[in-house]
XYZ file of C-alpha atoms in Angstrom:
392
model
C -7.298 8.660 -28.325
C -5.483 5.556 -29.718
C -5.725 1.999 -28.750
C -2.076 1.508 -27.728
C -2.283 2.774 -24.204
C 0.908 2.793 -22.118
C 1.395 3.575 -18.412
C 3.789 5.775 -16.378
C 4.235 4.558 -12.775
C 5.618 7.153 -10.366
C 7.649 5.081 -7.965
C 10.665 7.220 -6.940
C 9.534 8.347 -3.515
C 10.456 7.111 -0.049
C 7.230 8.045 1.680
C 8.337 10.286 4.547
C 5.423 9.336 6.784
C 6.335 5.592 6.373
C 10.099 6.035 7.105
C 10.193 3.222 9.671
C 8.980 0.817 7.046
C 10.894 2.306 4.119
C 14.424 2.288 5.497
C 15.589 -0.239 2.823
C 12.730 -0.053 0.313
C 10.683 2.723 -1.437
C 7.140 3.032 -0.290
C 5.781 1.224 -3.347
C 7.722 -1.919 -2.244
C 5.892 -2.278 1.018
C 3.998 -5.505 0.845
C 0.128 -5.963 0.807
C -0.989 -9.601 0.620
C 2.750 -10.478 0.425
C 3.229 -8.671 -2.850
C 4.847 -5.177 -3.183
C 2.264 -2.404 -3.934
C 3.935 -1.785 -7.249
C 3.499 -5.378 -8.203
C -0.225 -5.274 -7.557
C -0.353 -2.147 -9.877
C 1.606 -3.821 -12.686
C -0.432 -6.964 -12.488
C -3.614 -4.807 -12.743
C -2.286 -2.819 -15.704
C -1.262 -6.011 -17.578
C -4.647 -7.632 -16.960
C -6.236 -4.465 -18.374
C -4.132 -4.837 -21.542
C -1.507 -2.178 -20.666
C 1.815 -3.900 -21.090
C 4.238 -1.043 -22.018
C 5.130 0.460 -18.653
C 7.472 3.374 -17.926
C 8.531 3.241 -14.305
C 10.115 6.297 -12.662
C 12.429 5.181 -9.862
C 14.710 6.991 -7.481
C 14.927 6.207 -3.788
C 16.279 2.625 -3.375
C 15.829 2.223 -7.100
C 17.921 -0.962 -7.323
C 15.454 -2.820 -5.077
C 12.648 -1.983 -7.586
C 14.797 -2.703 -10.694
C 16.157 -6.077 -9.410
C 12.629 -7.130 -8.440
C 10.863 -6.327 -11.759
C 13.718 -6.551 -14.218
C 12.510 -6.019 -17.763
C 8.996 -6.948 -16.778
C 8.754 -10.184 -18.702
C 8.027 -12.242 -15.523
C 4.972 -10.112 -15.161
C 3.849 -10.072 -18.795
C 4.968 -6.484 -19.248
C 7.594 -4.493 -20.993
C 9.113 -2.248 -18.302
C 11.341 0.674 -19.031
C 13.048 2.722 -16.323
C 13.579 6.417 -15.911
C 15.423 8.063 -12.987
C 14.479 10.779 -10.557
C 17.412 10.823 -8.262
C 16.309 13.903 -6.288
C 12.895 14.159 -4.624
C 11.629 16.968 -6.801
C 7.925 16.084 -6.866
C 5.360 14.180 -8.877
C 5.248 16.675 -11.725
C 8.897 16.298 -12.328
C 8.540 12.584 -12.196
C 5.817 12.773 -14.773
C 8.037 14.801 -17.045
C 10.785 12.315 -16.723
C 8.466 9.326 -17.100
C 6.643 10.515 -20.232
C 9.698 11.328 -22.282
C 9.609 7.980 -24.174
C 5.795 7.603 -24.292
C 4.501 7.372 -27.759
C 0.758 8.074 -27.325
C -1.986 7.915 -24.784
C -1.030 6.679 -21.364
C -2.192 6.112 -17.861
C -0.557 7.999 -14.939
C -0.292 5.814 -11.863
C 1.274 6.747 -8.503
C 3.129 3.810 -7.311
C 2.025 3.790 -3.625
C -1.767 3.305 -3.511
C -3.970 0.237 -3.875
C -6.324 0.128 -6.775
C -8.187 -2.983 -8.135
C -7.347 -4.371 -11.620
C -10.992 -3.724 -12.820
C -10.456 -0.002 -12.196
C -7.526 -0.015 -14.711
C -9.665 -1.821 -17.221
C -12.410 0.779 -17.066
C -9.889 3.590 -17.409
C -7.839 1.997 -20.193
C -10.920 1.306 -22.368
C -12.384 4.746 -21.978
C -12.188 6.586 -25.365
C -11.248 10.008 -23.826
C -9.203 11.744 -21.141
C -10.475 10.536 -17.807
C -9.805 10.823 -14.044
C -10.136 7.855 -11.757
C -12.115 8.751 -8.633
C -12.572 6.952 -5.287
C -14.215 7.499 -2.029
C -11.867 8.482 0.863
C -12.271 8.234 4.603
C -10.140 11.409 5.004
C -8.602 14.025 2.816
C -6.577 12.965 -0.091
C -3.633 15.071 -1.229
C -4.739 14.675 -4.914
C -7.943 16.709 -4.112
C -11.661 16.345 -4.123
C -13.674 15.991 -7.378
C -16.679 18.232 -7.684
C -19.067 18.081 -10.667
C -20.231 21.576 -11.700
C -22.617 21.887 -14.766
C -21.536 18.423 -15.803
C -17.777 19.198 -15.629
C -15.240 17.952 -13.020
C -13.301 20.403 -10.924
C -10.501 19.688 -8.409
C -10.835 21.419 -5.061
C -8.852 21.505 -1.898
C -11.415 23.367 0.172
C -13.128 20.757 2.351
C -10.910 18.771 4.798
C -14.023 16.772 6.002
C -13.464 13.968 3.481
C -15.462 11.059 4.794
C -17.568 9.551 1.962
C -16.712 12.197 -0.453
C -15.246 11.603 -4.023
C -11.639 12.233 -4.514
C -9.163 12.120 -7.339
C -6.984 9.100 -6.907
C -3.902 10.498 -8.738
C -4.615 7.971 -11.545
C -5.718 9.236 -14.898
C -5.740 8.587 -18.678
C -4.238 11.352 -20.756
C -2.608 12.175 -24.025
C 1.014 13.427 -24.251
C -0.297 16.939 -24.996
C -2.318 16.990 -21.706
C 0.790 15.768 -19.907
C 2.728 18.744 -21.196
C -0.042 21.009 -20.043
C 0.173 19.586 -16.540
C 3.861 20.167 -16.381
C 3.504 23.681 -17.648
C 0.731 24.410 -15.061
C 3.090 23.586 -12.173
C 2.124 23.082 -8.540
C 3.184 20.945 -5.633
C 1.825 17.714 -7.173
C -0.436 16.280 -9.896
C -3.628 17.430 -8.100
C -2.670 21.055 -7.980
C -1.496 21.102 -11.609
C -4.749 19.448 -12.720
C -6.764 22.082 -10.843
C -5.316 24.730 -13.201
C -6.112 22.937 -16.365
C -9.225 20.883 -15.754
C -11.605 23.675 -16.826
C -10.112 23.925 -20.243
C -9.967 20.165 -20.854
C -12.713 17.653 -21.455
C -11.945 15.117 -18.640
C -14.563 12.607 -17.719
C -14.721 10.860 -14.310
C -14.643 7.098 -13.854
C -15.370 5.521 -10.549
C -12.762 3.012 -9.166
C -14.018 -0.438 -8.062
C -11.668 -0.379 -5.070
C -9.074 2.247 -4.211
C -7.237 2.848 -0.892
C -5.075 5.871 -0.173
C -2.004 4.722 1.698
C -0.215 7.534 3.487
C 0.229 6.434 7.145
C 1.265 3.044 8.544
C -2.220 2.218 9.806
C -3.439 2.571 6.223
C -1.666 -0.666 5.431
C -4.246 -2.761 7.381
C -7.138 -1.848 5.147
C -4.897 -2.034 2.043
C -3.967 -5.561 3.034
C -7.589 -6.486 3.462
C -8.433 -5.295 -0.086
C -5.327 -6.837 -1.606
C -6.256 -10.242 -0.170
C -9.407 -10.228 -2.223
C -7.149 -11.144 -5.179
C -5.161 -13.705 -3.130
C -3.860 -16.499 -5.418
C -4.641 -19.781 -3.557
C -1.818 -22.221 -3.522
C -0.587 -24.618 -0.845
C 3.007 -25.579 -1.476
C 4.192 -26.133 2.080
C 3.734 -28.920 4.670
C 0.503 -29.071 6.539
C 0.603 -31.435 9.543
C -2.365 -33.533 10.753
C -5.193 -31.861 12.633
C -4.813 -28.490 10.916
C -8.129 -26.832 9.976
C -8.170 -24.460 6.996
C -11.172 -22.359 5.970
C -11.494 -19.975 3.047
C -8.771 -18.793 0.713
C -5.348 -19.559 2.265
C -2.034 -19.504 0.389
C 0.943 -21.297 1.807
C 4.429 -20.969 0.222
C 7.225 -23.434 -0.445
C 9.157 -24.642 2.579
C 6.517 -23.435 5.061
C 5.257 -25.759 7.873
C 1.842 -25.360 9.408
C 1.924 -27.467 12.623
C -0.749 -29.639 14.219
C -3.658 -28.154 15.891
C -3.532 -24.787 14.067
C -6.685 -23.081 12.690
C -6.363 -20.913 9.550
C -9.301 -18.744 8.359
C -8.855 -16.942 5.069
C -8.204 -14.806 3.365
C -4.530 -15.372 4.389
C -1.224 -15.230 2.469
C 1.748 -17.097 4.050
C 5.025 -16.859 2.373
C 7.951 -19.229 1.925
C 10.041 -21.013 4.681
C 7.724 -20.003 7.543
C 7.150 -22.077 10.595
C 3.538 -21.772 12.056
C 2.284 -23.194 15.275
C 1.342 -25.626 16.717
C -2.093 -24.728 17.961
C -2.005 -21.289 16.501
C -4.997 -19.311 15.240
C -4.441 -17.078 12.112
C -6.892 -14.956 10.167
C -8.874 -13.622 8.720
C -7.060 -10.917 6.686
C -3.520 -11.813 7.547
C -0.339 -11.649 5.494
C 2.857 -13.301 6.673
C 5.959 -12.836 4.659
C 8.875 -15.188 3.997
C 11.115 -16.646 6.666
C 8.756 -15.785 9.551
C 8.333 -17.892 12.637
C 5.000 -17.938 14.539
C 5.469 -20.097 17.700
C 2.854 -22.131 19.647
C -0.576 -20.942 20.741
C -0.463 -17.537 19.042
C -3.433 -15.566 17.642
C -2.952 -13.241 14.619
C -5.838 -11.399 13.021
C -6.265 -8.553 10.505
C -2.451 -7.954 10.419
C 0.605 -7.681 8.310
C 3.825 -9.520 9.441
C 6.783 -8.711 7.199
C 9.586 -10.991 6.377
C 12.148 -12.383 8.848
C 10.037 -11.715 11.920
C 9.676 -13.889 15.012
C 6.412 -14.095 17.041
C 6.846 -15.769 20.432
C 4.505 -18.242 21.927
C 1.151 -17.254 23.453
C 1.134 -13.849 21.661
C -1.881 -12.010 20.385
C -1.635 -9.517 17.451
C -4.674 -7.849 15.921
C -5.091 -4.898 13.534
C -1.256 -4.379 13.512
C 1.635 -3.949 11.198
C 5.003 -5.626 12.005
C 7.968 -4.566 9.837
C 10.786 -6.749 8.657
C 12.873 -8.625 11.261
C 10.736 -7.769 14.173
C 11.097 -9.878 17.354
C 7.720 -10.078 19.157
C 8.208 -11.663 22.611
C 6.233 -14.476 24.033
C 2.906 -13.766 25.997
C 2.991 -10.167 24.411
C -0.133 -8.576 22.924
C -1.151 -5.729 20.537
C -4.701 -4.745 21.387
C -6.813 -2.752 18.929
C -8.776 0.254 20.292
C -10.096 3.662 19.300
C -8.289 6.813 20.324
C -6.621 10.016 19.138
C -2.866 9.814 18.492
C -0.243 12.396 17.623
C 1.872 11.598 14.552
C 4.298 14.005 12.876
C 2.717 16.841 14.941
C -0.851 16.109 13.677
C -3.698 14.433 15.505
C -5.430 11.468 14.084
C -8.401 9.348 15.290
C -7.373 5.684 15.146
C -10.153 3.078 15.209
C -9.715 -0.740 15.458
C -5.958 -0.620 15.128
C -3.326 -2.265 17.198
C 0.377 -1.450 16.990
C 2.438 -0.206 14.064
C 5.939 -1.609 14.640
C 8.852 -0.499 12.543
C 11.632 -2.741 10.995
C 14.133 -4.382 13.307
C 12.217 -3.605 16.518
C 12.397 -5.773 19.640
C 9.289 -6.439 21.794
C 10.198 -8.281 24.909
C 8.057 -10.916 26.570
C 4.801 -10.092 28.414
C 4.698 -6.551 26.759
C 1.353 -4.896 26.150
C 1.063 -2.511 23.192
C -2.200 -0.554 23.366
C -4.130 0.500 20.252
C -2.474 3.161 18.165
C 0.929 2.549 19.492
C 3.613 3.530 16.967
C 7.133 2.160 17.286
C 9.798 3.411 14.881
C 12.451 1.207 13.400
C 14.882 -0.287 15.833
C 12.610 0.419 18.859
C 12.958 -1.728 22.050
C 10.073 -2.403 24.469
C 11.153 -3.963 27.780
C 9.830 -7.130 29.475
C 6.378 -6.592 30.919
C 6.028 -2.994 29.851
C 2.699 -1.445 28.934
C 3.138 0.896 25.975
C 0.515 3.484 24.909
C 2.717 6.235 23.354
C 2.268 8.352 20.279
C 4.973 9.043 17.714
C 8.232 9.769 19.573
C 10.792 10.897 17.030
C 13.683 8.828 15.652
C 13.607 6.154 18.408
C 11.845 4.967 21.485
């Protein structure tokens, strides 16, 4: 394989299971540590020496293209291909590899993977699959080693601690053509048909997190904050305590008496406190207000949201433009929930709140509560419901 390794990022999908957070953005533009997932991937590729990137876009493609442009801001050369209909990852691969000149990395644009994982894959001299441990079944399939050779299987749904294919691999254009000819629902199924005849090796990822459901974002955020760039551009008033890696964007004010324990990423033009406790493992996007005497831990708060005073939010995801009323709480717990007609065991998670939702004051959202975009919870209500359909 040659030294000029390119990349194809598959970023055309909406992410049907994340629809309350992808109304105005593709899944890959959901933020982790205040950066879109795709940006984390691009930065990782560039740091590994992969600068020629072919990005396949479709759903809300203009939000991706306007954000990344030609890639120069990220040290990359980004070229765009278009998949306007949701015809699967194999079709996206076919579209994306048309202008590839040699060897390349295939990267689904919606999962977290560390930069070091890309470096190991890019520098490997042969075709290789990137593997990772999964807490549940991954759609890309499990990797089993038989007589020293990797095989992709879909036989064992008990995935905890087992080794899975991440959907990320280094291949030649010839192998790419074989995958497309093999067919299947997605890359993992196609790979299952050709892996026996090809000499793939398996490389372990440093960190990989499969993001399928909204509660997956909490762990993804924790991992992404490991690479948090520390900067403090806002105004920090007197008597503010800061511990660990904390980033504060331009125009943000952290008011007196607040306590911040990193890792934390706070965006631009936010208003925090006074006497508020934030962290660890919290991301707060631009133009968000967190009023007095709040507590936010292990959570994502997306841009334009407002958190009322005396509120407590833990293990939760708040979408864009969410209004979270004063004296309201999202309490983590462990229980089984029903989501898209499938039962899941949720541990140490609070509420998953879709874009543009309104939580009135003194509401209590019990662990595993899922509120879709535009949902409204009345004053003083206790909410403990599973997935309810298009609205609540």
